[in-house]
mmCIF file of C-alpha atoms and ligand atoms in Angstrom:
data_model
loop_
_atom_site.group_PDB
_atom_site.id
_atom_site.type_symbol
_atom_site.label_atom_id
_atom_site.label_comp_id
_atom_site.label_asym_id
_atom_site.label_seq_id
_atom_site.Cartn_x
_atom_site.Cartn_y
_atom_site.Cartn_z
ATOM 1 C CA MET A 1366 11.384 -53.217 0.535
ATOM 2 C CA PHE A 1367 14.180 -50.562 1.548
ATOM 3 C CA THR A 1368 13.307 -47.259 2.213
ATOM 4 C CA THR A 1369 15.459 -44.355 0.859
ATOM 5 C CA LEU A 1370 16.457 -41.962 3.560
ATOM 6 C CA LEU A 1371 16.398 -38.681 2.437
ATOM 7 C CA PRO A 1372 18.225 -35.635 4.474
ATOM 8 C CA ARG A 1373 15.610 -33.733 5.990
ATOM 9 C CA PRO A 1374 15.765 -30.021 4.721
ATOM 10 C CA THR A 1375 17.052 -27.587 7.093
ATOM 11 C CA THR A 1376 14.961 -25.115 8.506
ATOM 12 C CA ASP A 1377 16.124 -21.700 10.434
ATOM 13 C CA SER A 1378 15.077 -21.988 13.711
ATOM 14 C CA ILE A 1379 12.154 -19.549 15.402
ATOM 15 C CA PRO A 1380 12.923 -18.445 18.315
ATOM 16 C CA ASP A 1381 10.218 -18.607 20.988
ATOM 17 C CA ASP A 1382 10.216 -15.117 21.836
ATOM 18 C CA LEU A 1383 9.850 -13.261 17.888
ATOM 19 C CA PHE A 1384 9.200 -10.079 19.285
ATOM 20 C CA ALA A 1385 12.674 -10.002 21.520
ATOM 21 C CA ALA A 1386 14.614 -11.199 18.461
ATOM 22 C CA ILE A 1387 13.407 -8.930 16.165
ATOM 23 C CA GLU A 1388 14.234 -6.073 18.424
ATOM 24 C CA GLN A 1389 17.603 -7.521 19.059
ATOM 25 C CA LEU A 1390 18.234 -7.734 15.319
ATOM 26 C CA LYS A 1391 16.770 -4.041 14.878
ATOM 27 C CA LYS A 1392 20.247 -3.379 16.934
ATOM 28 C CA GLU A 1393 22.478 -4.976 15.705
ATOM 29 C CA LEU A 1394 21.627 -4.267 11.912
ATOM 30 C CA ASN A 1395 20.755 -0.556 12.825
ATOM 31 C CA ALA A 1396 17.671 -1.587 11.191
ATOM 32 C CA ILE A 1397 14.223 0.454 10.910
ATOM 33 C CA VAL A 1398 10.866 -1.988 10.462
ATOM 34 C CA LEU A 1399 8.839 0.057 8.458
ATOM 35 C CA ALA A 1400 5.015 -1.604 7.952
ATOM 36 C CA HIS A 1401 1.715 -0.573 6.501
ATOM 37 C CA TYR A 1402 -1.421 -0.871 8.277
ATOM 38 C CA TYR A 1403 -2.484 -3.763 5.547
ATOM 39 C CA GLN A 1404 -0.067 -5.902 7.863
ATOM 40 C CA ASP A 1405 -1.026 -8.791 10.153
ATOM 41 C CA SER A 1406 -1.082 -6.710 13.964
ATOM 42 C CA ASP A 1407 1.872 -8.527 15.267
ATOM 43 C CA ILE A 1408 3.749 -7.385 12.557
ATOM 44 C CA GLN A 1409 2.036 -3.454 12.930
ATOM 45 C CA ASP A 1410 2.851 -4.086 16.449
ATOM 46 C CA ILE A 1411 6.657 -4.366 16.363
ATOM 47 C CA ALA A 1412 7.476 -1.835 13.268
ATOM 48 C CA ASP A 1413 9.039 1.519 14.329
ATOM 49 C CA TYR A 1414 6.677 2.941 11.717
ATOM 50 C CA LEU A 1415 3.599 2.231 10.826
ATOM 51 C CA GLY A 1416 1.938 4.293 8.109
ATOM 52 C CA ASP A 1417 0.274 4.377 4.680
ATOM 53 C CA SER A 1418 2.522 4.456 1.208
ATOM 54 C CA LEU A 1419 3.167 7.965 1.754
ATOM 55 C CA GLY A 1420 4.533 8.146 5.225
ATOM 56 C CA LEU A 1421 6.154 5.317 4.432
ATOM 57 C CA ALA A 1422 7.476 6.874 1.861
ATOM 58 C CA GLN A 1423 8.444 9.872 3.327
ATOM 59 C CA GLN A 1424 9.937 7.806 6.305
ATOM 60 C CA ALA A 1425 11.967 5.692 3.557
ATOM 61 C CA ALA A 1426 13.571 9.349 2.516
ATOM 62 C CA THR A 1427 14.633 10.313 5.743
ATOM 63 C CA THR A 1428 15.985 7.348 7.837
ATOM 64 C CA ASN A 1429 19.479 7.060 9.478
ATOM 65 C CA ALA A 1430 19.202 3.474 9.503
ATOM 66 C CA ASP A 1431 21.626 1.163 7.662
ATOM 67 C CA VAL A 1432 18.896 -1.623 7.037
ATOM 68 C CA ILE A 1433 15.080 -1.336 6.016
ATOM 69 C CA VAL A 1434 13.062 -3.629 6.354
ATOM 70 C CA PHE A 1435 9.830 -3.484 4.457
ATOM 71 C CA ALA A 1436 6.959 -5.222 6.009
ATOM 72 C CA GLY A 1437 4.443 -3.658 2.793
ATOM 73 C CA VAL A 1438 4.355 -4.953 -0.677
ATOM 74 C CA HIS A 1439 7.281 -5.407 -3.256
ATOM 75 C CA PHE A 1440 6.403 -1.881 -4.993
ATOM 76 C CA MET A 1441 6.910 -0.189 -1.563
ATOM 77 C CA ALA A 1442 10.024 -1.593 -1.059
ATOM 78 C CA GLU A 1443 11.327 -0.864 -4.347
ATOM 79 C CA THR A 1444 10.447 2.497 -3.638
ATOM 80 C CA ALA A 1445 12.412 2.987 -0.523
ATOM 81 C CA LYS A 1446 15.361 0.966 -2.493
ATOM 82 C CA ILE A 1447 15.261 3.780 -5.501
ATOM 83 C CA LEU A 1448 15.376 6.752 -2.789
ATOM 84 C CA ASN A 1449 18.488 4.201 -0.789
ATOM 85 C CA PRO A 1450 20.586 3.088 -3.118
ATOM 86 C CA ASP A 1451 23.101 2.280 -0.235
ATOM 87 C CA LYS A 1452 21.133 0.699 1.794
ATOM 88 C CA LEU A 1453 19.810 -3.078 1.983
ATOM 89 C CA VAL A 1454 16.028 -2.898 2.016
ATOM 90 C CA LEU A 1455 14.702 -6.541 2.933
ATOM 91 C CA LEU A 1456 10.917 -7.398 2.120
ATOM 92 C CA PRO A 1457 10.364 -10.257 4.123
ATOM 93 C CA ASP A 1458 8.577 -12.184 1.299
ATOM 94 C CA LEU A 1459 10.187 -11.270 -2.576
ATOM 95 C CA GLU A 1460 6.309 -12.662 -4.075
ATOM 96 C CA ALA A 1461 4.284 -9.927 -2.048
ATOM 97 C CA GLY A 1462 3.072 -8.278 -5.429
ATOM 98 C CA CYS A 1463 0.573 -6.439 -6.100
ATOM 99 C CA SER A 1464 -2.416 -6.616 -8.494
ATOM 100 C CA LEU A 1465 -2.875 -3.106 -9.020
ATOM 101 C CA ALA A 1466 1.029 -2.516 -9.793
ATOM 102 C CA ASP A 1467 1.051 -5.899 -12.247
ATOM 103 C CA SER A 1468 -2.088 -4.700 -13.618
ATOM 104 C CA CYS A 1469 -0.219 -2.386 -16.138
ATOM 105 C CA PRO A 1470 3.036 -3.777 -17.540
ATOM 106 C CA PRO A 1471 5.857 -1.706 -18.828
ATOM 107 C CA GLU A 1472 5.660 -2.272 -22.585
ATOM 108 C CA ALA A 1473 1.868 -1.923 -22.769
ATOM 109 C CA PHE A 1474 1.961 1.230 -20.933
ATOM 110 C CA ALA A 1475 5.100 2.343 -23.310
ATOM 111 C CA ALA A 1476 2.391 1.709 -25.866
ATOM 112 C CA PHE A 1477 -0.318 3.608 -24.537
ATOM 113 C CA LYS A 1478 1.906 6.657 -23.418
ATOM 114 C CA ALA A 1479 3.085 7.445 -26.812
ATOM 115 C CA GLN A 1480 -0.474 7.615 -28.315
ATOM 116 C CA TYR A 1481 -0.542 11.098 -25.908
ATOM 117 C CA PRO A 1482 2.646 12.586 -26.055
ATOM 118 C CA ASP A 1483 2.007 16.185 -24.891
ATOM 119 C CA HIS A 1484 0.691 14.380 -21.528
ATOM 120 C CA ILE A 1485 2.456 14.405 -18.602
ATOM 121 C CA VAL A 1486 1.895 11.237 -16.669
ATOM 122 C CA VAL A 1487 1.390 11.193 -13.196
ATOM 123 C CA SER A 1488 1.300 7.568 -11.545
ATOM 124 C CA TYR A 1489 0.317 5.998 -8.162
ATOM 125 C CA ILE A 1490 2.988 4.508 -6.477
ATOM 126 C CA ASN A 1491 1.200 1.354 -6.702
ATOM 127 C CA CYS A 1492 3.716 0.681 -9.864
ATOM 128 C CA SER A 1493 6.576 -0.937 -10.895
ATOM 129 C CA ALA A 1494 9.933 0.879 -10.805
ATOM 130 C CA GLU A 1495 9.688 0.488 -14.702
ATOM 131 C CA ILE A 1496 6.454 2.844 -14.774
ATOM 132 C CA LYS A 1497 7.531 5.039 -12.469
ATOM 133 C CA ALA A 1498 10.542 5.641 -14.805
ATOM 134 C CA MET A 1499 8.191 6.369 -17.154
ATOM 135 C CA SER A 1500 6.542 9.133 -14.922
ATOM 136 C CA ASP A 1501 6.767 12.731 -14.537
ATOM 137 C CA ILE A 1502 5.030 12.714 -10.863
ATOM 138 C CA ILE A 1503 4.465 10.132 -8.579
ATOM 139 C CA CYS A 1504 1.236 10.370 -6.342
ATOM 140 C CA THR A 1505 -0.323 7.682 -3.377
ATOM 141 C CA SER A 1506 -3.957 7.821 -2.200
ATOM 142 C CA SER A 1507 -3.095 10.808 0.619
ATOM 143 C CA ASN A 1508 -1.838 13.185 -2.134
ATOM 144 C CA ALA A 1509 -3.034 12.528 -5.349
ATOM 145 C CA VAL A 1510 -5.422 15.670 -5.495
ATOM 146 C CA LYS A 1511 -3.352 18.662 -4.232
ATOM 147 C CA ILE A 1512 -0.486 16.819 -7.066
ATOM 148 C CA VAL A 1513 -3.138 17.107 -9.565
ATOM 149 C CA ASN A 1514 -4.339 20.239 -8.254
ATOM 150 C CA GLN A 1515 -0.715 21.825 -8.742
ATOM 151 C CA ILE A 1516 -0.106 21.062 -12.508
ATOM 152 C CA PRO A 1517 -1.120 23.663 -14.981
ATOM 153 C CA ALA A 1518 -4.682 23.420 -15.847
ATOM 154 C CA GLU A 1519 -4.159 23.822 -19.770
ATOM 155 C CA GLN A 1520 -1.330 20.561 -18.981
ATOM 156 C CA PRO A 1521 -3.062 17.352 -20.316
ATOM 157 C CA ILE A 1522 -2.561 14.546 -17.857
ATOM 158 C CA ILE A 1523 -2.228 10.971 -17.956
ATOM 159 C CA PHE A 1524 -3.149 9.240 -14.652
ATOM 160 C CA ALA A 1525 -2.084 5.335 -14.370
ATOM 161 C CA PRO A 1526 -2.487 3.066 -13.138
ATOM 162 C CA ASP A 1527 -5.612 2.763 -10.770
ATOM 163 C CA ARG A 1528 -8.956 4.187 -12.559
ATOM 164 C CA ASN A 1529 -10.862 4.290 -9.462
ATOM 165 C CA LEU A 1530 -8.567 6.367 -7.775
ATOM 166 C CA GLY A 1531 -8.149 8.680 -10.824
ATOM 167 C CA ARG A 1532 -12.225 8.984 -11.114
ATOM 168 C CA TYR A 1533 -11.804 9.799 -7.422
ATOM 169 C CA VAL A 1534 -9.082 12.802 -8.597
ATOM 170 C CA MET A 1535 -11.233 13.437 -11.588
ATOM 171 C CA GLU A 1536 -14.284 14.434 -9.601
ATOM 172 C CA GLN A 1537 -12.160 16.325 -7.025
ATOM 173 C CA THR A 1538 -10.397 18.646 -9.276
ATOM 174 C CA GLY A 1539 -12.803 18.558 -12.223
ATOM 175 C CA ARG A 1540 -9.952 17.750 -14.468
ATOM 176 C CA ASP A 1541 -10.268 15.485 -17.640
ATOM 177 C CA LEU A 1542 -7.630 12.687 -16.824
ATOM 178 C CA VAL A 1543 -6.370 10.044 -19.363
ATOM 179 C CA LEU A 1544 -6.869 6.745 -17.004
ATOM 180 C CA TRP A 1545 -5.180 3.756 -17.377
ATOM 181 C CA GLN A 1546 -7.491 1.139 -17.072
ATOM 182 C CA GLY A 1547 -6.250 -1.070 -13.581
ATOM 183 C CA SER A 1548 -7.368 -1.886 -10.474
ATOM 184 C CA CYS A 1549 -6.817 -3.357 -7.135
ATOM 185 C CA ILE A 1550 -8.231 -6.945 -6.451
ATOM 186 C CA VAL A 1551 -9.388 -6.191 -2.930
ATOM 187 C CA HIS A 1552 -10.752 -2.969 -3.660
ATOM 188 C CA GLU A 1553 -12.963 -4.248 -5.940
ATOM 189 C CA THR A 1554 -14.187 -6.822 -4.097
ATOM 190 C CA PHE A 1555 -16.571 -5.047 -2.531
ATOM 191 C CA SER A 1556 -20.181 -5.072 -3.084
ATOM 192 C CA GLU A 1557 -22.536 -2.385 -3.002
ATOM 193 C CA LYS A 1558 -25.212 -4.904 -2.499
ATOM 194 C CA LYS A 1559 -23.752 -6.185 0.854
ATOM 195 C CA LEU A 1560 -22.175 -2.639 1.741
ATOM 196 C CA ILE A 1561 -26.367 -1.663 1.645
ATOM 197 C CA GLU A 1562 -27.452 -4.345 4.251
ATOM 198 C CA LEU A 1563 -25.089 -3.299 6.366
ATOM 199 C CA LYS A 1564 -26.191 0.044 6.644
ATOM 200 C CA ILE A 1565 -29.637 -0.934 6.892
ATOM 201 C CA GLU A 1566 -28.410 -3.509 10.070
ATOM 202 C CA HIS A 1567 -26.372 -0.221 11.189
ATOM 203 C CA PRO A 1568 -28.164 3.175 10.228
ATOM 204 C CA LYS A 1569 -26.101 4.990 12.822
ATOM 205 C CA ALA A 1570 -22.715 3.856 11.247
ATOM 206 C CA GLU A 1571 -20.631 5.950 9.110
ATOM 207 C CA ILE A 1572 -19.262 3.928 5.709
ATOM 208 C CA ILE A 1573 -15.736 5.366 5.273
ATOM 209 C CA ALA A 1574 -13.980 4.190 2.146
ATOM 210 C CA HIS A 1575 -10.608 4.254 0.304
ATOM 211 C CA PRO A 1576 -10.841 5.882 -2.774
ATOM 212 C CA GLU A 1577 -9.310 2.719 -5.168
ATOM 213 C CA CYS A 1578 -13.114 0.984 -4.202
ATOM 214 C CA GLU A 1579 -15.097 1.248 -7.339
ATOM 215 C CA PRO A 1580 -17.561 4.195 -8.328
ATOM 216 C CA PRO A 1581 -20.528 2.311 -7.038
ATOM 217 C CA VAL A 1582 -19.768 1.471 -3.549
ATOM 218 C CA LEU A 1583 -17.685 5.211 -3.277
ATOM 219 C CA ARG A 1584 -21.070 6.627 -3.688
ATOM 220 C CA HIS A 1585 -22.079 5.718 -0.665
ATOM 221 C CA ALA A 1586 -18.964 6.854 1.782
ATOM 222 C CA ASP A 1587 -19.440 9.802 4.204
ATOM 223 C CA TYR A 1588 -16.168 9.750 3.838
ATOM 224 C CA ILE A 1589 -13.179 9.009 1.669
ATOM 225 C CA GLY A 1590 -9.403 8.733 2.034
ATOM 226 C CA SER A 1591 -6.440 7.026 2.348
ATOM 227 C CA THR A 1592 -5.555 4.323 5.311
ATOM 228 C CA THR A 1593 -3.926 7.457 7.514
ATOM 229 C CA ALA A 1594 -6.992 9.925 6.304
ATOM 230 C CA LEU A 1595 -9.418 6.758 7.020
ATOM 231 C CA LEU A 1596 -7.924 6.090 10.822
ATOM 232 C CA HIS A 1597 -7.645 9.711 11.645
ATOM 233 C CA TYR A 1598 -10.909 10.677 10.360
ATOM 234 C CA SER A 1599 -12.504 8.087 12.527
ATOM 235 C CA GLN A 1600 -10.780 8.989 15.727
ATOM 236 C CA LYS A 1601 -12.194 12.601 15.780
ATOM 237 C CA SER A 1602 -15.981 11.692 13.932
ATOM 238 C CA ALA A 1603 -18.179 12.109 16.621
ATOM 239 C CA ALA A 1604 -19.453 8.784 15.475
ATOM 240 C CA ASP A 1605 -19.479 5.490 17.491
ATOM 241 C CA THR A 1606 -19.277 3.122 14.602
ATOM 242 C CA PHE A 1607 -17.908 3.154 11.113
ATOM 243 C CA ILE A 1608 -18.095 0.189 8.385
ATOM 244 C CA VAL A 1609 -14.773 0.354 6.974
ATOM 245 C CA VAL A 1610 -14.270 -0.140 3.294
ATOM 246 C CA THR A 1611 -10.739 -1.274 2.811
ATOM 247 C CA GLU A 1612 -8.095 -3.757 3.756
ATOM 248 C CA PRO A 1613 -9.573 -4.770 7.412
ATOM 249 C CA GLY A 1614 -5.553 -4.692 8.262
ATOM 250 C CA ILE A 1615 -6.542 -1.048 9.488
ATOM 251 C CA VAL A 1616 -9.306 -1.930 11.523
ATOM 252 C CA HIS A 1617 -6.515 -3.200 14.083
ATOM 253 C CA GLN A 1618 -4.772 0.681 14.950
ATOM 254 C CA MET A 1619 -8.450 2.165 14.366
ATOM 255 C CA GLN A 1620 -9.610 0.003 17.725
ATOM 256 C CA LYS A 1621 -5.941 0.573 19.343
ATOM 257 C CA ALA A 1622 -6.756 4.579 19.080
ATOM 258 C CA ALA A 1623 -10.594 4.337 19.590
ATOM 259 C CA PRO A 1624 -11.473 1.721 21.808
ATOM 260 C CA ASN A 1625 -14.505 2.636 22.476
ATOM 261 C CA LYS A 1626 -15.638 2.623 18.605
ATOM 262 C CA ARG A 1627 -17.059 -0.298 17.103
ATOM 263 C CA PHE A 1628 -15.223 -0.839 13.713
ATOM 264 C CA ILE A 1629 -16.725 -3.119 11.208
ATOM 265 C CA PRO A 1630 -15.162 -4.582 8.222
ATOM 266 C CA ALA A 1631 -17.079 -4.346 5.273
ATOM 267 C CA PRO A 1632 -17.687 -8.204 3.744
ATOM 268 C CA GLY A 1633 -16.214 -9.289 -0.035
ATOM 269 C CA THR A 1634 -18.906 -9.873 -2.387
ATOM 270 C CA ASN A 1635 -18.486 -13.650 -1.124
ATOM 271 C CA ASN A 1636 -18.213 -13.389 2.664
ATOM 272 C CA CYS A 1637 -14.542 -15.392 1.953
ATOM 273 C CA ALA A 1638 -11.629 -13.195 2.957
ATOM 274 C CA CYS A 1639 -11.217 -11.522 -0.180
ATOM 275 C CA ASN A 1640 -11.134 -8.109 1.826
ATOM 276 C CA GLU A 1641 -7.385 -9.405 3.109
ATOM 277 C CA CYS A 1642 -4.877 -8.607 0.664
ATOM 278 C CA PRO A 1643 -3.310 -11.981 -0.634
ATOM 279 C CA HIS A 1644 -0.336 -10.136 -1.060
ATOM 280 C CA MET A 1645 0.541 -8.000 1.855
ATOM 281 C CA ARG A 1646 -0.300 -11.436 4.343
ATOM 282 C CA LEU A 1647 2.362 -13.114 2.691
ATOM 283 C CA ASN A 1648 5.018 -11.737 5.034
ATOM 284 C CA THR A 1649 4.671 -13.424 8.719
ATOM 285 C CA LEU A 1650 6.488 -12.379 11.687
ATOM 286 C CA GLU A 1651 8.872 -15.255 11.448
ATOM 287 C CA LYS A 1652 9.504 -14.421 7.280
ATOM 288 C CA LEU A 1653 10.751 -10.768 9.032
ATOM 289 C CA TYR A 1654 12.726 -12.406 11.752
ATOM 290 C CA LEU A 1655 14.345 -14.647 9.110
ATOM 291 C CA ALA A 1656 14.865 -11.822 6.635
ATOM 292 C CA MET A 1657 16.510 -9.816 8.900
ATOM 293 C CA LYS A 1658 18.676 -13.053 10.413
ATOM 294 C CA ASN A 1659 19.802 -13.769 6.896
ATOM 295 C CA ARG A 1660 19.697 -10.464 5.258
ATOM 296 C CA GLN A 1661 17.849 -11.532 2.338
ATOM 297 C CA PRO A 1662 15.338 -11.199 0.592
ATOM 298 C CA GLU A 1663 16.931 -8.238 -0.584
ATOM 299 C CA ILE A 1664 15.317 -5.860 -3.162
ATOM 300 C CA THR A 1665 17.569 -4.961 -6.138
ATOM 301 C CA MET A 1666 16.775 -3.088 -9.059
ATOM 302 C CA ALA A 1667 19.083 -1.643 -12.565
ATOM 303 C CA GLU A 1668 20.651 1.417 -11.500
ATOM 304 C CA GLU A 1669 19.426 3.202 -14.911
ATOM 305 C CA ILE A 1670 15.846 2.265 -13.762
ATOM 306 C CA ARG A 1671 16.893 3.351 -10.036
ATOM 307 C CA VAL A 1672 17.810 6.772 -11.837
ATOM 308 C CA ALA A 1673 14.572 7.534 -13.709
ATOM 309 C CA ALA A 1674 12.691 5.898 -11.295
ATOM 310 C CA LEU A 1675 14.157 8.445 -8.398
ATOM 311 C CA LYS A 1676 13.003 11.647 -10.034
ATOM 312 C CA PRO A 1677 9.340 11.706 -10.409
ATOM 313 C CA ILE A 1678 9.270 10.300 -6.523
ATOM 314 C CA GLN A 1679 11.643 13.616 -5.973
ATOM 315 C CA ARG A 1680 8.878 15.520 -7.094
ATOM 316 C CA MET A 1681 6.114 13.819 -4.853
ATOM 317 C CA LEU A 1682 8.022 14.791 -1.864
ATOM 318 C CA GLU A 1683 8.626 18.006 -2.887
ATOM 319 C CA MET A 1684 4.930 18.663 -3.618
ATOM 320 C CA SER A 1685 3.428 16.712 -0.974
ATOM 321 C CA ILE A 1686 5.001 19.427 1.989
HETATM 322 P P1 13P B 2963 -2.740 3.595 0.929
HETATM 323 O O1 13P B 2963 -1.170 3.065 1.801
HETATM 324 O O2 13P B 2963 -2.373 4.913 0.239
HETATM 325 O O3 13P B 2963 -3.815 4.236 1.805
HETATM 326 O O4 13P B 2963 -2.605 2.890 0.060
HETATM 327 C C1 13P B 2963 -3.280 1.800 0.066
HETATM 328 C C2 13P B 2963 -2.929 0.482 -0.640
HETATM 329 O O5 13P B 2963 -3.612 0.159 -1.313
HETATM 330 C C3 13P B 2963 -1.874 0.249 -0.696
HETATM 331 O O6 13P B 2963 -1.471 -1.129 -1.086
HETATM 332 FE FE1 SF4 B 2964 -2.065 -3.553 -4.280
HETATM 333 FE FE2 SF4 B 2964 -4.422 -4.084 -3.346
HETATM 334 FE FE3 SF4 B 2964 -3.046 -6.035 -1.968
HETATM 335 FE FE4 SF4 B 2964 -3.020 -2.417 -1.920
HETATM 336 S S1 SF4 B 2964 -4.370 -3.435 -1.588
HETATM 337 S S2 SF4 B 2964 -1.056 -3.659 -2.246
HETATM 338 S S3 SF4 B 2964 -2.992 -1.796 -3.784
HETATM 339 S S4 SF4 B 2964 -3.377 -5.394 -4.077
#
């Protein structure tokens, strides 16, 4: 019997010291690595800037780098490209999407919007460039309340795509928003029952939660905020134990900033790793290195969409000062 010897697929060689190789590529490319708190710890450690969605957009708007390496998900890298059409924007894994962004398809949203012709659209940044292009103002979890509060009271508003953040903004502002019914697979996985059990085990712990969580979970929270807000709160609070109800990647920074405090990630419904964002976690240090070495995968988009999506992002940046 003959065995056909097929050529072995070529693989890019990975250096032993990935940290040093990435630092070298940063210099060669004049690149900046922007990372979200939900990335693996090693990616967080090599980032030039680490932050929440607003901080990352603000950095992308002001950087002098020629290349932006975005260690986050597609809508974040896309936002960086919208702000920087002439820069090379790399995403280590192009498959790193977002269930929340996917829950708002452009055609269905256009039809929804058409039902409310007198409404303006405030969209959470966790959406595609096409949805941004149909929006009047973008917001993030750290400025959504502030932005809605700046819109005249008589102006009706559609809020998309996250129904949970939308509900939270309604409670905080007293406004009646028309909500698109999207949600995040990570934040809807936390169970109220497991949270109560954990609180009984750790009665002195403070529960800190992201507003993308469902209302039955949020009602137990001592503090609700964006990832950056949760990080800051955990540093300044007098409590020494926290139950963290968001993607557990943030715990790396919480623990670094307050080594003597204890951070307990809230479990998903089935004690699975489903409280980790499967999209965010597609990025690895190896893929980040290869993206820089090969100058791809690159974020691109139609110029017409980019120009239309830029306006509501710029409004957000102006309204966040
Ligand atoms: P923030 O970065 O605004 O905290 O939002 C978290 C998130 O889900 C990002 O996808
Ligand atoms: Fe999207 Fe949720 Fe993952 Fe954030 S945590 S990127 S909202 S799926």
